[in-house]
Every structure is written in structure tokens, then in C-alpha cells.
Coordinates of C-alpha atoms in Angstrom, one line a residue:
M19 CA -1.5 127.4 3.1
D20 CA -5.8 128.4 3.7
E21 CA -6.4 130.1 7.2
K22 CA -8.1 126.6 8.3
L23 CA -5.0 124.3 7.6
M24 CA -2.7 127.4 9.7
D25 CA -4.9 127.6 13.0
Q26 CA -5.2 123.6 13.0
V27 CA -0.3 123.9 12.9
M28 CA -0.7 126.2 15.6
E29 CA -2.9 124.9 17.4
E30 CA -0.8 121.8 17.7
V31 CA 1.9 123.4 18.8
L32 CA 0.3 126.1 20.9
K33 CA -0.7 121.9 22.6
K34 CA 2.9 121.3 22.6
L35 CA 4.4 124.1 24.1
N36 CA 1.9 124.1 26.8
S37 CA 1.7 120.5 27.4
G38 CA 2.7 119.9 31.7
N39 CA 3.7 123.2 31.8
T40 CA 1.3 124.8 33.2
D41 CA -0.3 125.4 36.0
V42 CA -3.0 128.0 36.7
V43 CA -4.0 128.8 40.4
K44 CA -7.1 131.3 41.0
R45 CA -5.6 133.5 44.9
K46 CA -8.4 133.4 47.6
D47 CA -10.7 136.3 47.9
A48 CA -8.6 138.4 45.5
P49 CA -9.9 141.9 44.7
V50 CA -12.0 141.8 41.5
E51 CA -9.7 144.3 38.7
E52 CA -6.9 144.1 40.9
Q53 CA -5.7 140.7 41.4
K54 CA -4.5 138.0 38.4
E55 CA -4.9 134.3 37.9
R56 CA -1.4 132.8 38.8
T57 CA -0.5 131.2 36.2
N58 CA 2.9 128.7 36.8
K59 CA 5.0 127.6 33.7
T60 CA 8.1 126.4 33.0
F61 CA 9.8 127.9 30.4
G62 CA 13.6 126.1 28.7
A63 CA 14.8 122.9 29.5
N64 CA 15.3 121.6 32.4
G65 CA 13.4 124.4 34.7
I66 CA 16.0 126.8 34.0
T67 CA 13.3 129.8 34.2
E68 CA 10.4 130.1 36.0
F69 CA 7.2 132.1 35.9
V70 CA 5.8 131.7 39.6
G71 CA 2.8 134.6 39.5
T72 CA 2.1 137.4 39.4
A73 CA -0.2 139.6 41.9
I74 CA -1.2 143.2 42.4
G75 CA 1.0 146.1 42.5
D76 CA 1.8 145.1 38.4
T77 CA 4.3 142.7 40.3
V78 CA 5.8 139.9 38.7
G79 CA 7.5 136.8 40.7
L80 CA 10.1 134.5 38.9
V81 CA 13.3 132.2 40.0
I82 CA 16.1 131.5 37.8
A83 CA 17.6 128.2 38.9
N84 CA 21.4 128.3 37.8
V85 CA 21.8 131.6 37.8
D86 CA 24.5 132.6 35.3
S87 CA 28.1 133.2 37.0
E88 CA 29.4 136.2 35.2
L89 CA 25.6 137.3 36.3
L90 CA 26.4 137.2 39.7
A91 CA 29.9 138.6 39.4
S92 CA 27.8 141.6 38.0
M93 CA 25.8 141.8 40.9
N94 CA 28.9 142.3 43.4
L95 CA 27.8 140.1 46.4
D96 CA 29.3 138.8 49.0
K97 CA 29.0 135.2 48.6
S98 CA 27.7 133.4 45.5
Y99 CA 24.1 131.7 44.8
R100 CA 22.8 128.7 42.8
S101 CA 20.1 130.2 42.6
I102 CA 17.6 133.5 42.8
G103 CA 14.2 134.1 43.2
I104 CA 12.7 137.7 41.7
I105 CA 10.2 140.5 42.7
G106 CA 9.0 143.2 40.6
G107 CA 6.6 146.3 41.1
R108 CA 5.6 148.7 38.9
T109 CA 3.6 150.2 42.0
G110 CA 4.5 150.2 45.4
A111 CA 7.5 149.5 47.4
G112 CA 6.8 149.1 51.3
P113 CA 4.1 146.1 50.7
Q114 CA 6.2 144.2 48.5
I115 CA 9.0 144.5 51.2
M116 CA 7.1 143.7 54.1
A117 CA 6.3 141.1 52.2
A118 CA 9.8 140.2 51.6
D119 CA 10.4 140.0 55.0
E120 CA 8.0 137.5 55.9
A121 CA 9.4 135.4 53.4
V122 CA 13.3 134.9 54.7
K123 CA 11.5 135.0 57.9
A124 CA 9.9 131.6 55.9
T125 CA 12.4 130.6 53.9
N126 CA 15.9 129.6 53.8
T127 CA 16.8 132.6 51.6
E128 CA 18.7 135.6 51.9
I129 CA 18.0 138.8 50.4
I130 CA 20.4 139.8 47.9
K131 CA 18.9 143.1 46.4
I132 CA 16.2 146.0 47.7
E133 CA 15.6 148.9 44.9
L134 CA 13.9 151.9 44.8
P135 CA 13.6 152.8 41.2
R136 CA 11.4 155.6 40.2
D137 CA 8.1 154.4 37.8
T138 CA 5.3 157.5 36.5
K139 CA 2.4 154.1 36.7
G140 CA 2.8 154.5 40.4
G141 CA 2.1 158.2 40.3
A142 CA 3.4 159.8 43.1
G143 CA 5.6 156.7 43.9
H144 CA 8.2 154.6 42.9
G145 CA 8.3 150.8 41.7
C146 CA 10.8 147.8 43.7
L147 CA 13.4 145.2 41.9
I148 CA 14.0 142.8 45.1
I149 CA 15.7 139.9 44.8
F150 CA 16.6 137.0 47.0
G151 CA 19.9 134.5 47.0
A152 CA 19.1 130.5 47.6
D153 CA 21.5 127.2 47.2
D154 CA 18.3 125.3 46.4
V155 CA 15.9 126.5 43.4
S156 CA 12.3 125.1 45.8
D157 CA 13.8 127.7 48.2
A158 CA 14.2 130.2 46.2
R159 CA 10.7 129.7 44.4
R160 CA 9.4 129.4 47.7
A161 CA 10.3 133.0 48.8
V162 CA 8.9 134.3 45.6
E163 CA 5.7 132.5 46.6
V164 CA 5.3 134.1 49.7
V165 CA 5.7 137.7 49.2
L166 CA 3.0 137.1 45.9
D167 CA 1.0 136.1 47.9
D168 CA 1.1 137.9 51.5
L169 CA 0.6 140.7 49.5
D170 CA -3.4 141.2 49.7
R171 CA -2.6 141.9 53.5
T172 CA 0.6 143.9 53.0
F173 CA -1.5 146.3 50.5
G174 CA -4.3 146.8 52.8
D175 CA -3.2 149.4 54.4
V176 CA -2.1 151.9 51.1
Y177 CA -4.8 154.4 50.1
G178 CA -4.5 156.6 47.0
N179 CA -6.4 159.0 44.9
D180 CA -5.7 161.0 41.5
A181 CA -3.7 163.5 44.2
G182 CA -2.0 160.9 45.9
H183 CA -1.5 158.1 48.6
I184 CA -1.0 156.6 52.4
E185 CA 1.2 154.0 52.7
L186 CA 1.3 152.1 56.0
Q187 CA 2.8 149.4 57.0
Y188 CA 4.0 147.3 60.7
T189 CA 5.5 144.2 62.0
A190 CA 6.0 142.8 65.2
R191 CA 9.3 141.4 64.6
A192 CA 11.3 143.2 61.7
S193 CA 13.9 141.0 59.7
K194 CA 16.3 141.3 56.9
A195 CA 15.0 142.6 54.1
L196 CA 13.6 145.5 56.6
A197 CA 17.1 146.2 57.6
Y198 CA 18.4 145.7 54.2
T199 CA 16.0 148.5 53.1
F200 CA 15.9 151.1 56.2
G201 CA 18.1 149.7 58.9
A202 CA 15.7 148.6 61.1
K203 CA 16.4 145.9 64.2
E204 CA 15.9 142.5 63.7
G205 CA 13.9 141.7 65.9
Q206 CA 11.9 144.5 66.6
A207 CA 8.6 146.6 66.1
F208 CA 9.1 148.5 62.7
G209 CA 6.8 150.4 61.2
I210 CA 6.7 152.2 57.9
I211 CA 4.7 155.6 57.1
V212 CA 5.0 157.5 53.4
G213 CA 2.9 159.8 52.5
A214 CA 2.3 161.2 48.8
P215 CA 2.7 164.1 47.7
A216 CA 5.3 164.6 50.0
A217 CA 4.1 168.1 51.6
I218 CA 1.4 165.4 53.3
G219 CA 4.5 163.1 54.0
V220 CA 6.2 165.7 56.5
V221 CA 3.2 166.0 58.9
T222 CA 2.3 162.7 59.0
A223 CA 6.0 162.0 59.9
D224 CA 5.5 164.5 62.7
T225 CA 1.8 163.1 63.4
A226 CA 3.6 160.3 64.3
L227 CA 6.7 160.4 66.3
K228 CA 4.0 163.2 68.4
A229 CA 1.6 160.0 69.0
A230 CA 4.1 157.3 70.8
N231 CA 7.5 156.7 72.3
V232 CA 9.1 155.4 69.1
E233 CA 12.3 155.6 67.6
V234 CA 13.2 157.1 64.2
V235 CA 14.8 154.7 62.1
S236 CA 15.2 156.5 58.6
Y237 CA 13.9 159.7 56.9
S238 CA 13.6 159.9 53.4
T239 CA 12.5 163.0 51.4
P240 CA 12.3 162.7 47.4
T241 CA 15.8 164.1 46.8
N242 CA 17.1 162.2 50.1
G243 CA 16.2 158.0 49.9
N244 CA 13.4 158.2 47.4
S245 CA 14.6 158.2 44.3
F246 CA 13.3 161.6 42.9
S247 CA 9.5 160.1 43.6
N248 CA 7.5 163.0 45.6
E249 CA 7.2 161.3 49.0
C250 CA 8.4 161.8 52.2
T251 CA 9.0 159.0 53.9
V252 CA 9.9 157.9 57.9
T253 CA 10.2 154.8 59.7
I254 CA 10.1 153.7 63.2
T255 CA 10.7 150.9 65.9
G256 CA 10.0 150.9 69.7
D257 CA 7.6 149.2 71.6
S258 CA 5.5 146.9 69.4
G259 CA 2.2 148.8 70.5
A260 CA 4.0 152.0 70.5
V261 CA 5.2 151.3 67.3
R262 CA 1.2 149.8 66.1
Q263 CA -0.4 153.5 68.2
A264 CA 2.1 155.7 65.8
V265 CA 1.3 153.9 62.6
L266 CA -2.5 154.3 63.2
A267 CA -2.2 158.2 64.2
A268 CA -0.4 158.9 61.1
K269 CA -2.9 156.9 59.3
D270 CA -6.2 158.9 60.7
V271 CA -4.3 162.8 59.8
G272 CA -2.5 161.0 55.9
V273 CA -5.9 160.0 55.1
K274 CA -8.2 162.9 56.0
L275 CA -5.8 165.4 54.1
L276 CA -5.1 163.1 50.8
E277 CA -8.7 162.7 50.7
A278 CA -9.2 167.0 51.3
L279 CA -7.1 167.3 48.1
G280 CA -8.0 164.4 46.3
G281 CA -11.1 163.3 47.1
E282 CA -12.0 159.5 48.5
A283 CA -9.0 157.8 49.0
P284 CA -10.1 153.9 50.0
S285 CA -7.5 151.2 51.2
S286 CA -6.2 148.8 48.0
T287 CA -7.3 145.7 49.4
K288 CA -8.4 145.7 53.2
P289 CA -6.7 147.1 56.5
Y290 CA -4.4 145.0 58.6
I291 CA -2.7 147.6 61.0

């Protein structure tokens, strides 16, 4: 078969595979060279496994409409779910978890699992695996979409350079994702402060606690809760104004220290706190 005929055959095959399945959505205000086009495709019969899209942080969103019962059993869940939504990221965890917290508020889904794998793509940090459970695939899909759409915002207070990163997250009302991961009290203000390398994280944690009347919810170091990543993480709760004040104080000191170590450390997108 000559090359021209082969090209014609492949073109016809691709048309049949893609017909009616592809819906490309360009994300609004996507940072140049950071965000990718969102491509919605359904693979396999009856939409069994669905690719929802991608976002900053090498984050991918997927849905399994009818999850295998043996896989569910292997997850050791308290209850069974018909569908699951999946978020996976190579870089970052706090932004994805904060976005997932908004997703469970906005949808009829539950958090099944949140894990923080060590991942060298994020330099001193780690990646993430987040799984939502739902009885209806539309709920699982919507939760994944909410996360992907919210990552522009939650990456806004992630500052980095070749030496490390500073990450800040804040919400006036914590929900189930933050409760699952960090032990946050649902309905209360909550903040996350991360410094990498961990030495800077110790200072930012101290700065936050001195800046306002807040309560420590969790404190993680490289060998205790941070997947051996070179980070120190403190999470806080309290009055919403106090939590925000503490997070901003940590941000000011942390970014200055990081820049002294490795040069300019810009926001990943646009600060939101």
C-alpha cells in the first residue's frame, strides 16, 4: 500500500473514531503556556470511561461511569458508589484539594480518597490523587469540572522558583475535602501554609501563629505527613479575619525568604487571598 493510500485510510478511521465525540473548550483567562485546551471525549461503549479535561499543575480530570465492583472493594470503602470522579496532579496538592473542597459543596458527591504522592515534577513538593464518589455519573463529572475550572484561582497564591515554593490557601468555610485531608472543622475558616524547602516552612508557620489568634489544626514535616517531600506545612483555623491575616503574614515572609534563596518567585496565576 503506497503512502498516499495509507494516509487516506487513516483519515477515514480517525473520522469514525472521533465523530460526535470531541468538544474542545478553551478555558477563560488561561495563563499563557500554563493552561491547555480542555478536550472532552468519551471512550468505549456507553461512555464507560470519560476524559473530562486538563488544567494547570499537570492536572487531569477523569470519570468512570460504572466503576468495577472489584476495584471498589479493593478501595476498602464504607459504602458503594456507581460512579467516581478522579483528579490527578503531578504538581501541587493544596490547590487541587482546595478546589475539591469547593466541588463537594457544589455537587452531590463525597470524597472517597485523597493521597499525596511524592512526585519530583513538583521540585520540593508532591502531587495528588483525589477521588470523588457519586451515585450519578453527572455528579461525578461535575465535581471534576469544578476542580479543573477552580485551579486558576487556587494556584494564585503558589509562588515558586528553582529553589522551592511557597503555597497559601484560604477559605471562609471548610468542607469535606479539607476535613478528610487535614482534619479541618467543617463550616469554619481554614488556612494552609506551605514552605519548601522545609526550613522556610518552619519560619512561615511561626510567623502565621504570631500574626493572629488562630488555632493549629495540623503540622506536617518531610517525614511526618508530607510524603518525604522537602516541605513544612501548617494548617490553621479560627475567626475568618484572623485566619486570612495569619496566611497573608506567612506569605509576606515566606516569599521574601524564597526570593533570597533563589531569585524572583512569581505567582503561578493571580493571587486570590
